[in-house]
Amino acid sequence: MKAYRMDAEEVLKELGTQRAGISQEEAQRRLDADGYNELKSKEKDPVWKLFLATFKDAMVIVLLVAAAVQLALGEVVESIIIFLVILLNSVISVVQTKKAESSLEALQEMSAPSAKVMRDGESKTVPAKELTKGDIVQLDAGDYVPADGRLISSESLKINEGMLTGESEAADKKTEVIEEDASIGDRINMVHSGSLVVNGRGSFIVTAIAQDTEIGQIANMIETAESKQTPLQKKLDEFSKRLGIGVLVLCILIFAAQAARLWFGDGQADMTQGFLNAFTFSVAVAVAAIPEALSSIVTIVMAVGTTKMAKQQAIIRRLPAVETLGSTRVICTDKTGTLTQNKMTVTDTFVPGKSEGISEDESARSKSEQLLLNIAVLCNDSSVSEEGAEIGDPTETALIHFGNKMGLDPARLRKEKEREMELPFDSDRKMMSTVYRLDGERLMLTKGGPDVMFERCTHILIDGEEQTLDEMLLKEVMDQNETFSDNALRVLAYGYKKIPEDKRSLEEQDEQDLVLVGLTAMIDPPREAVPASIAEARSAGIRSIMITGDHNTTAQAIGKEIGLMEEGDLALTGKELDKLSEEELDEKLGRISVYARVSPENKIRIIRAWQNKGSITAMTGDGVNDAPALKQADIGIAMGSGTDVAKDSSAMVLADDNFVSIVNAVGVGRTVFDNIKKAIGYLFAGNLGAIIAILFAVFLNMPNPFTALQLLFINLINDSLPALALGMEKEEPDVMKRKPRDINEGIFSGGTLQSVIVRGVLIGAAVIVSFYIGLQHSTEMGIAMAFTTLILARTLQTFSARSNTQTIFKVGFLTNKYVLGAVAICFLLYGVTVLPGVRRIFSIPDAFGWRDWSIATGLALAAVILMEIIKAIRNRR
Ligand code: ATP
């Protein structure tokens, strides 16, 4: 029979499980038999397909044609080398794609969904894919349901099943048996994989996993998330296309010039051979001009950046965030747990009518004092084991510790008393209520934020007597609340209400007409590195803003303590914000550094206001209701401890919940962009150098300074490795001292274009001079000189490309071992071209000796030294 038509106990029996769950071994056995709880994903392209795909590239096709032409001309060695170039380029491209793919997968793995399951009688968090039939899973607001199942408990549980039913309203979930066949939307005692818990909590028996779930049957395959291109990658792609067209025109011109020379020449040369050679040379020029490795280098540098961020606890979920992070101007952050340690300790209490707090001596306690302690531990879902292991919300574990300290034995008390009903805590209501029987009376015990509690209390308990809460009494409690809050303490208020015997369910409306019992105040110290991090962000032109659910005074006190709130800054509550018009908010926005008691709508309004000012805004969040704000932000940042839905809506997840990790990630984001710029600058400068030399020769009617083969070889060796090594540069010392980068700023801004041109012209000049010197002996010598100078200058340029502003002496020769390695490998590979036997292929005549080498080296070094001198002069200015 269908699980929804069966009693929960029957389902338990049928699946061989119980309310305390199955054992770990049993779970393993079932996993081995039934497989993992994951939907089949679309198969990835195998390596050979990726490899073949590289041959679709226009450049590769042209090269293939060139190789065929060479073969037809009988130039077997040349054509083999062109094939090798193509092959190597394809292999490198496949390796890079695979590497980027695997680092993205590793990131996805890190933010994979998890589930709270009972195993061996204890609650455990396991990866959702390890769930199996018969598991008992707990659900809380914000969780995605990890499998299909039959509910065994439900407390105000509401689930949005829109993806299955098309219904946008969340469905109320109950545990009662359904008597007849029902459609998915009517199976109110079932939960379905992929739906979202929007309110309350519950637990269910897993009845179906993976492909057997309702969603598994609809979506037979899930598409593995397409890795979206970042804005920079898109811009670069467009740029490459335009560059390609430019280069094409250039190559046609070069071909035309050479053809004209043949046509109008002395007529001695073999025409066909001459044209075909001119064609191959033009193709080689195109290869030399276009940095083929561009897009894969950008992907890899980003992947390296995300790995580094992950090590620093910031897990990127959407690649474009790496880039956006570097442009962030505003960080809107939660307080509790992000700026503070979320390690709460009760330091003070207040009981009306008593000047000091709750007495430590049990026998001296009044009824009010005892009741306050009872509410603190009974209106509480957390637990602390005998060994001190804490489970649950730190605000609540603090109360358990406090109960222990007061000699209450919360664990025993909670075993003795049965919880009859409850309204779980949610951060919108800022309250929580449970129903217990105390001293024969059925009471609703409530705790919550003082401001919301005061609004709902009509009476106050003084010396065991309920009195009307008049203005004078209220003022006394409110003053006490302010005093605590001024000291950065988190205050909770406690109340109760008698509940009629026949009342069977608890609604939010019941949280009215309460009797106020007292207050507790707890300290939550700021995280140690937070003040330094806020200062660092400030010097990097980034504004940190606290947006908290906590009380205004407490928030301000902490804001001041950590340096987030400065002289003249404003603090606003959500209610005050609601009263401001758009214009008023716009005018005040820059001065507000703390928002307290905010609602999710407030968060969205604050982000929009900053975005309207053109500021890239990051926002943290953890709850169900934070999802829209996290999506609205330019970078949504979810807490590692937060809900599934918050993580799902975010671009980044903070594994350690720590504000400091955001600022660190911004630093890495900026460095990633810097390094991409360096790699690209290096590629373009080198290519420009070669092109300048070629154009100079072609249009001055000189012989070609390089052979096609030489150009292809240089391109092959010089393009990838040094550029990648530059992508691994450490951060620049001023990375967190500059203002954020404008998001629309191109890759060639900030002096990059000038330095590319300077470096390109210098390389080109060195090659031309060298070519000229060689030509004095013979054309062959000229070509050999030009080739060796270009090799040396391009490779040595790697050092210069390490910084746009600092000279290599400042940066240090040994500070990037990847660059050293890349340069060494380049020289090693170039060494092949001078080996006896091989040198002929690369057109290096036997006469080319050490003296010629010295001249080439001297010229290349001179070019690089000049680059550094110009950099130093520009820097001075
Ligand atoms: P932040 O938004 O910076 O994380 P926060 O932790 O104060 O701050 P919430 O967890 O939404 O935000 O809590 C909002 C308010 O609800 C708290 O300031 C407190 O007054 C009250 N509160 C927090 N936890 C509980 C709880 N377990 N039971 C009852 N009330 C609570």
PDB file of N, CA and C and ligand atoms in Angstrom, residues 334-336 393 396 425 427 430 447-449 490 492 548-550 597, ligand 1:
ATOM      1  N   ASP A 334      25.735  40.203   8.456  1.00  0.00           N
ATOM      2  CA  ASP A 334      25.041  39.856   9.695  1.00  0.00           C
ATOM      3  C   ASP A 334      25.968  40.123  10.857  1.00  0.00           C
ATOM      4  N   LYS A 335      25.396  40.161  12.022  1.00  0.00           N
ATOM      5  CA  LYS A 335      26.249  40.346  13.194  1.00  0.00           C
ATOM      6  C   LYS A 335      26.576  39.014  13.850  1.00  0.00           C
ATOM      7  N   THR A 336      25.515  38.348  14.320  1.00  0.00           N
ATOM      8  CA  THR A 336      25.735  37.189  15.172  1.00  0.00           C
ATOM      9  C   THR A 336      26.405  36.057  14.405  1.00  0.00           C
ATOM     10  N   ASP A 393      21.172  25.957  18.647  1.00  0.00           N
ATOM     11  CA  ASP A 393      21.450  27.381  18.561  1.00  0.00           C
ATOM     12  C   ASP A 393      22.267  27.853  19.783  1.00  0.00           C
ATOM     13  N   GLU A 396      20.577  29.315  22.679  1.00  0.00           N
ATOM     14  CA  GLU A 396      19.871  28.367  23.539  1.00  0.00           C
ATOM     15  C   GLU A 396      20.822  27.495  24.352  1.00  0.00           C
ATOM     16  N   PHE A 425      11.070  28.733  16.981  1.00  0.00           N
ATOM     17  CA  PHE A 425      11.610  30.092  16.818  1.00  0.00           C
ATOM     18  C   PHE A 425      11.700  30.421  15.337  1.00  0.00           C
ATOM     19  N   SER A 427      13.080  33.928  12.876  1.00  0.00           N
ATOM     20  CA  SER A 427      13.700  35.229  13.085  1.00  0.00           C
ATOM     21  C   SER A 427      12.793  36.375  12.661  1.00  0.00           C
ATOM     22  N   LYS A 430      10.785  36.534  16.009  1.00  0.00           N
ATOM     23  CA  LYS A 430      11.805  36.730  17.053  1.00  0.00           C
ATOM     24  C   LYS A 430      11.351  36.153  18.396  1.00  0.00           C
ATOM     25  N   LYS A 447       9.795  32.790  25.031  1.00  0.00           N
ATOM     26  CA  LYS A 447      10.959  33.680  25.141  1.00  0.00           C
ATOM     27  C   LYS A 447      11.169  34.356  23.800  1.00  0.00           C
ATOM     28  N   GLY A 448      11.803  35.528  23.842  1.00  0.00           N
ATOM     29  CA  GLY A 448      12.000  36.235  22.570  1.00  0.00           C
ATOM     30  C   GLY A 448      12.697  37.569  22.761  1.00  0.00           C
ATOM     31  N   GLY A 449      12.875  38.288  21.654  1.00  0.00           N
ATOM     32  CA  GLY A 449      13.485  39.607  21.708  1.00  0.00           C
ATOM     33  C   GLY A 449      12.653  40.500  22.619  1.00  0.00           C
ATOM     34  N   ARG A 490      23.264  40.579  24.494  1.00  0.00           N
ATOM     35  CA  ARG A 490      22.033  40.153  23.818  1.00  0.00           C
ATOM     36  C   ARG A 490      20.998  39.852  24.904  1.00  0.00           C
ATOM     37  N   LEU A 492      17.228  38.624  26.169  1.00  0.00           N
ATOM     38  CA  LEU A 492      16.007  37.884  25.861  1.00  0.00           C
ATOM     39  C   LEU A 492      15.009  38.141  26.986  1.00  0.00           C
ATOM     40  N   THR A 548      21.410  43.482  11.133  1.00  0.00           N
ATOM     41  CA  THR A 548      21.208  42.417  12.108  1.00  0.00           C
ATOM     42  C   THR A 548      19.763  42.316  12.566  1.00  0.00           C
ATOM     43  N   GLY A 549      19.419  41.142  13.012  1.00  0.00           N
ATOM     44  CA  GLY A 549      18.098  40.952  13.591  1.00  0.00           C
ATOM     45  C   GLY A 549      18.089  41.391  15.052  1.00  0.00           C
ATOM     46  N   ASP A 550      19.257  41.671  15.578  1.00  0.00           N
ATOM     47  CA  ASP A 550      19.371  41.968  17.005  1.00  0.00           C
ATOM     48  C   ASP A 550      18.885  43.385  17.327  1.00  0.00           C
ATOM     49  N   ARG A 597      17.170  45.064  13.897  1.00  0.00           N
ATOM     50  CA  ARG A 597      15.795  44.561  13.842  1.00  0.00           C
ATOM     51  C   ARG A 597      15.229  44.672  12.433  1.00  0.00           C
TER      52      ARG A 597
HETATM   53  P1  ATP B   1      21.998  38.465  12.959  1.00  0.00           P
HETATM   54  O1  ATP B   1      20.852  38.858  12.081  1.00  0.00           O
HETATM   55  O2  ATP B   1      23.064  39.452  12.996  1.00  0.00           O
HETATM   56  O3  ATP B   1      22.494  37.072  12.770  1.00  0.00           O
HETATM   57  P2  ATP B   1      20.493  37.678  15.277  1.00  0.00           P
HETATM   58  O4  ATP B   1      21.106  36.393  15.604  1.00  0.00           O
HETATM   59  O5  ATP B   1      20.108  38.551  16.395  1.00  0.00           O
HETATM   60  O6  ATP B   1      21.405  38.583  14.401  1.00  0.00           O
HETATM   61  P3  ATP B   1      18.137  36.280  14.625  1.00  0.00           P
HETATM   62  O7  ATP B   1      18.750  34.957  14.889  1.00  0.00           O
HETATM   63  O8  ATP B   1      17.206  36.456  13.507  1.00  0.00           O
HETATM   64  O9  ATP B   1      19.221  37.379  14.403  1.00  0.00           O
HETATM   65  O10 ATP B   1      17.417  36.693  15.971  1.00  0.00           O
HETATM   66  C1  ATP B   1      16.592  37.824  16.047  1.00  0.00           C
HETATM   67  C2  ATP B   1      16.214  38.086  17.465  1.00  0.00           C
HETATM   68  O11 ATP B   1      15.395  37.036  17.950  1.00  0.00           O
HETATM   69  C3  ATP B   1      17.375  38.124  18.427  1.00  0.00           C
HETATM   70  O12 ATP B   1      17.938  39.403  18.500  1.00  0.00           O
HETATM   71  C4  ATP B   1      16.747  37.727  19.734  1.00  0.00           C
HETATM   72  O13 ATP B   1      16.155  38.853  20.345  1.00  0.00           O
HETATM   73  C5  ATP B   1      15.668  36.786  19.308  1.00  0.00           C
HETATM   74  N1  ATP B   1      16.116  35.397  19.428  1.00  0.00           N
HETATM   75  C6  ATP B   1      17.230  34.843  18.920  1.00  0.00           C
HETATM   76  N2  ATP B   1      17.296  33.533  19.174  1.00  0.00           N
HETATM   77  C7  ATP B   1      16.190  33.232  19.863  1.00  0.00           C
HETATM   78  C8  ATP B   1      15.659  32.021  20.392  1.00  0.00           C
HETATM   79  N3  ATP B   1      16.285  30.865  20.254  1.00  0.00           N
HETATM   80  N4  ATP B   1      14.482  32.086  21.040  1.00  0.00           N
HETATM   81  C9  ATP B   1      13.830  33.234  21.145  1.00  0.00           C
HETATM   82  N5  ATP B   1      14.270  34.393  20.669  1.00  0.00           N
HETATM   83  C10 ATP B   1      15.436  34.417  20.025  1.00  0.00           C
END
